[in-house]
Coordinates of C-alpha atoms in Angstrom, one line a residue:
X1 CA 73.6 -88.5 -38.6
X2 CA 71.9 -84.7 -38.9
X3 CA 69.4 -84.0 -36.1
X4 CA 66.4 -81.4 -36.2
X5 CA 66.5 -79.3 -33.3
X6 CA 63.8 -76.8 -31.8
X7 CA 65.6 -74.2 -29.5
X8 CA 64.1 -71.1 -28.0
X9 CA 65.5 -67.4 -26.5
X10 CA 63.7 -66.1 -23.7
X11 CA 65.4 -62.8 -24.8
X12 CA 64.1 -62.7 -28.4
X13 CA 60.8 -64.3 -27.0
X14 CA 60.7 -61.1 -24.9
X15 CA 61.5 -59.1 -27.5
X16 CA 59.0 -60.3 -29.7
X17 CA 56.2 -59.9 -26.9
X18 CA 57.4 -56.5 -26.5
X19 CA 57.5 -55.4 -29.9
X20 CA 54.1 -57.0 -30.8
X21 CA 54.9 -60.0 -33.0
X22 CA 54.4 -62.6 -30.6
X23 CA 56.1 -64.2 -28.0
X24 CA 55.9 -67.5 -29.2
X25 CA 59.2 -67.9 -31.7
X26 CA 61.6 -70.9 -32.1
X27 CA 64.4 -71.5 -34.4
X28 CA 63.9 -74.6 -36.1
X29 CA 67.7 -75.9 -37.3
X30 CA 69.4 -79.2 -38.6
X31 CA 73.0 -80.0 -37.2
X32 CA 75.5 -83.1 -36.5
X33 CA 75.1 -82.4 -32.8
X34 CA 72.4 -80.3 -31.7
X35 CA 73.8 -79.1 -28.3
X36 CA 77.1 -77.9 -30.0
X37 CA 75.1 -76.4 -32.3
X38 CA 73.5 -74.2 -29.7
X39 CA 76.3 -73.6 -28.0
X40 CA 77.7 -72.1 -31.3
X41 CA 74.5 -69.8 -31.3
X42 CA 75.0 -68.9 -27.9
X43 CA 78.9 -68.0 -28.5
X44 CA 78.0 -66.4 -31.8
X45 CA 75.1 -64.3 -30.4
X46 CA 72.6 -65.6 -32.3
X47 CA 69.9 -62.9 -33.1
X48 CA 71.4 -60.7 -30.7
X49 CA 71.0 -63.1 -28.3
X50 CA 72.7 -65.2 -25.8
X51 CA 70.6 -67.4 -23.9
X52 CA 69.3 -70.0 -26.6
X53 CA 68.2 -73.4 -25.5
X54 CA 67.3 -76.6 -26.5
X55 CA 63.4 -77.0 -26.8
X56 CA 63.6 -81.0 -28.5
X57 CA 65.6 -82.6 -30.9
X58 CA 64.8 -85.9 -33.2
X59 CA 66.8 -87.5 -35.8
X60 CA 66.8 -86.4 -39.5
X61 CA 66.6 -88.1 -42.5
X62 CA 70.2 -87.8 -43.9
X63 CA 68.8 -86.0 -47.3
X64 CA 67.3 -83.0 -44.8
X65 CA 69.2 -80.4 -44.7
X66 CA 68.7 -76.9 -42.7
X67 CA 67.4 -74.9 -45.8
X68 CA 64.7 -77.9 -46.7
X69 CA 63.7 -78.2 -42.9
X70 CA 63.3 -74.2 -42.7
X71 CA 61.1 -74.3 -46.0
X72 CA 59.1 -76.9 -44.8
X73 CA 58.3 -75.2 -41.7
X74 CA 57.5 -72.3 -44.1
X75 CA 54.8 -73.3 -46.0
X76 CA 52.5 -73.8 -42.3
X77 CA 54.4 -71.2 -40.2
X78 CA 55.5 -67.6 -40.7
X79 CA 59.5 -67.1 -40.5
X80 CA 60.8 -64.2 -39.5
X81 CA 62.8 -61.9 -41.7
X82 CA 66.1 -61.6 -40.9
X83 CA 66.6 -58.7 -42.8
X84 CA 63.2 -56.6 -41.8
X85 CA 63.9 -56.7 -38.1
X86 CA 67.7 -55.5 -37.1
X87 CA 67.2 -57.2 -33.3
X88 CA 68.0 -60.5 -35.2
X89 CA 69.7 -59.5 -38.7
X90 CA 71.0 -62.6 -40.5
X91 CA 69.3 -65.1 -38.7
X92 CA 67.2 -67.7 -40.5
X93 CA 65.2 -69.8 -39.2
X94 CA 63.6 -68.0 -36.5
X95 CA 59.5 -69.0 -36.9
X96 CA 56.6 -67.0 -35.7
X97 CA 54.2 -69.8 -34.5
X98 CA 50.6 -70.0 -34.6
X99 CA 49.4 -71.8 -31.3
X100 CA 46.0 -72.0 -32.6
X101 CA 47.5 -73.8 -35.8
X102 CA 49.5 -76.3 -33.1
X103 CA 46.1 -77.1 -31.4
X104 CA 44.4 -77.7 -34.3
X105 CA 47.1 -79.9 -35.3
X106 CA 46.4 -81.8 -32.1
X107 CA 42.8 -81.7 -32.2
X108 CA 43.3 -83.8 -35.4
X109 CA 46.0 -86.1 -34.8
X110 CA 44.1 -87.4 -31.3
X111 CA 40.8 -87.7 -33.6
X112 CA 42.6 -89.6 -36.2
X113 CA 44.3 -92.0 -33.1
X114 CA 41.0 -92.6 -31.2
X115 CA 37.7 -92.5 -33.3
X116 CA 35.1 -92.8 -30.5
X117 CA 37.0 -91.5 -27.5
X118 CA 35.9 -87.8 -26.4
X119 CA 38.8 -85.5 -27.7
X120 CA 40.6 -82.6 -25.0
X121 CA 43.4 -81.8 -26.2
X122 CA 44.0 -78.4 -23.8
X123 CA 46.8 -75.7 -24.4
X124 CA 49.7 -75.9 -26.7
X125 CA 52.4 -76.1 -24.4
X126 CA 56.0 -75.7 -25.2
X127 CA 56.6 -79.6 -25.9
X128 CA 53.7 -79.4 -28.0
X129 CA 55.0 -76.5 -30.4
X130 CA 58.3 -78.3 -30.5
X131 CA 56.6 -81.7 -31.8
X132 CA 54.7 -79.3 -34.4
X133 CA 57.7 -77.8 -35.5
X134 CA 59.5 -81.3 -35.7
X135 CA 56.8 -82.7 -37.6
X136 CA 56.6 -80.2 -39.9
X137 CA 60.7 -79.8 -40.3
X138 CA 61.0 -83.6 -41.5
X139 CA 57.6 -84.1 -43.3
X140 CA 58.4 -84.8 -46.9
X141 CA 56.8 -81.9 -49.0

């Protein structure tokens, strides 16, 4: 059964800090087993990079392939062009998040579980973007 994984590059994190797109990118990707998946990236160099890592992973639906998780993800969440940028040439997937769009997303979904309880949500943290990202991957469009 495919999973949806979440993994992250502290390399191309830096990078994208550095180079003033924001250091908050993930790849968002659909595979049989995850962790070989990444360790595939990892051999292949994946965007120029070789230090990828699991974020989260959650089953998939078996119709959910990679291309329909990464244009899910799309239509909330800028993706990176793999062909604009030359530090990451040919990779798809690679997302540009929001963190203000993850927090609002949290705002909502604790108003809509608890009506009358007071709602403080805090910081996005990493856990948090990779549920987003999740959510959004296996939503049906």
């Amino acid at each position: 059964m495919p999973a949806l994984f979440v993994a992250k590059s502290k390399g191309l994190q830096d990078w994208g800090h550095g180079v003033g797109v924001t250091k908050f990118l993930y790849k968002v990707g659909v595979a049989d087993d995850a962790d070989a998946a990444v360790a595939d990236m990892n051999a292949a160099k994946f965007a120029g990079r070789d230090d990828w890592k699991i974020v989260k992973k959650s089953k998939a639906a078996d119709d959910v392939g990679e291309d329909t998780a990464i244009a899910r993800v799309a239509q909330r969440e800028q993706e990176l062009d793999p062909d604009y940028y030359p530090q990451i040439r040919g990779a798809r997937g690679i997302f540009k998040i929001k963190v203000t769009n993850v927090e609002n997303d949290m705002v909502v979904r604790a108003a809509l579980a608890s009506e009358h309880q007071s709602i403080n949500t805090g910081k996005a943290k990493e856990k948090d973007i990779a549920d987003y990202l999740l959510r959004r991957a296996g939503e049906d469009a």
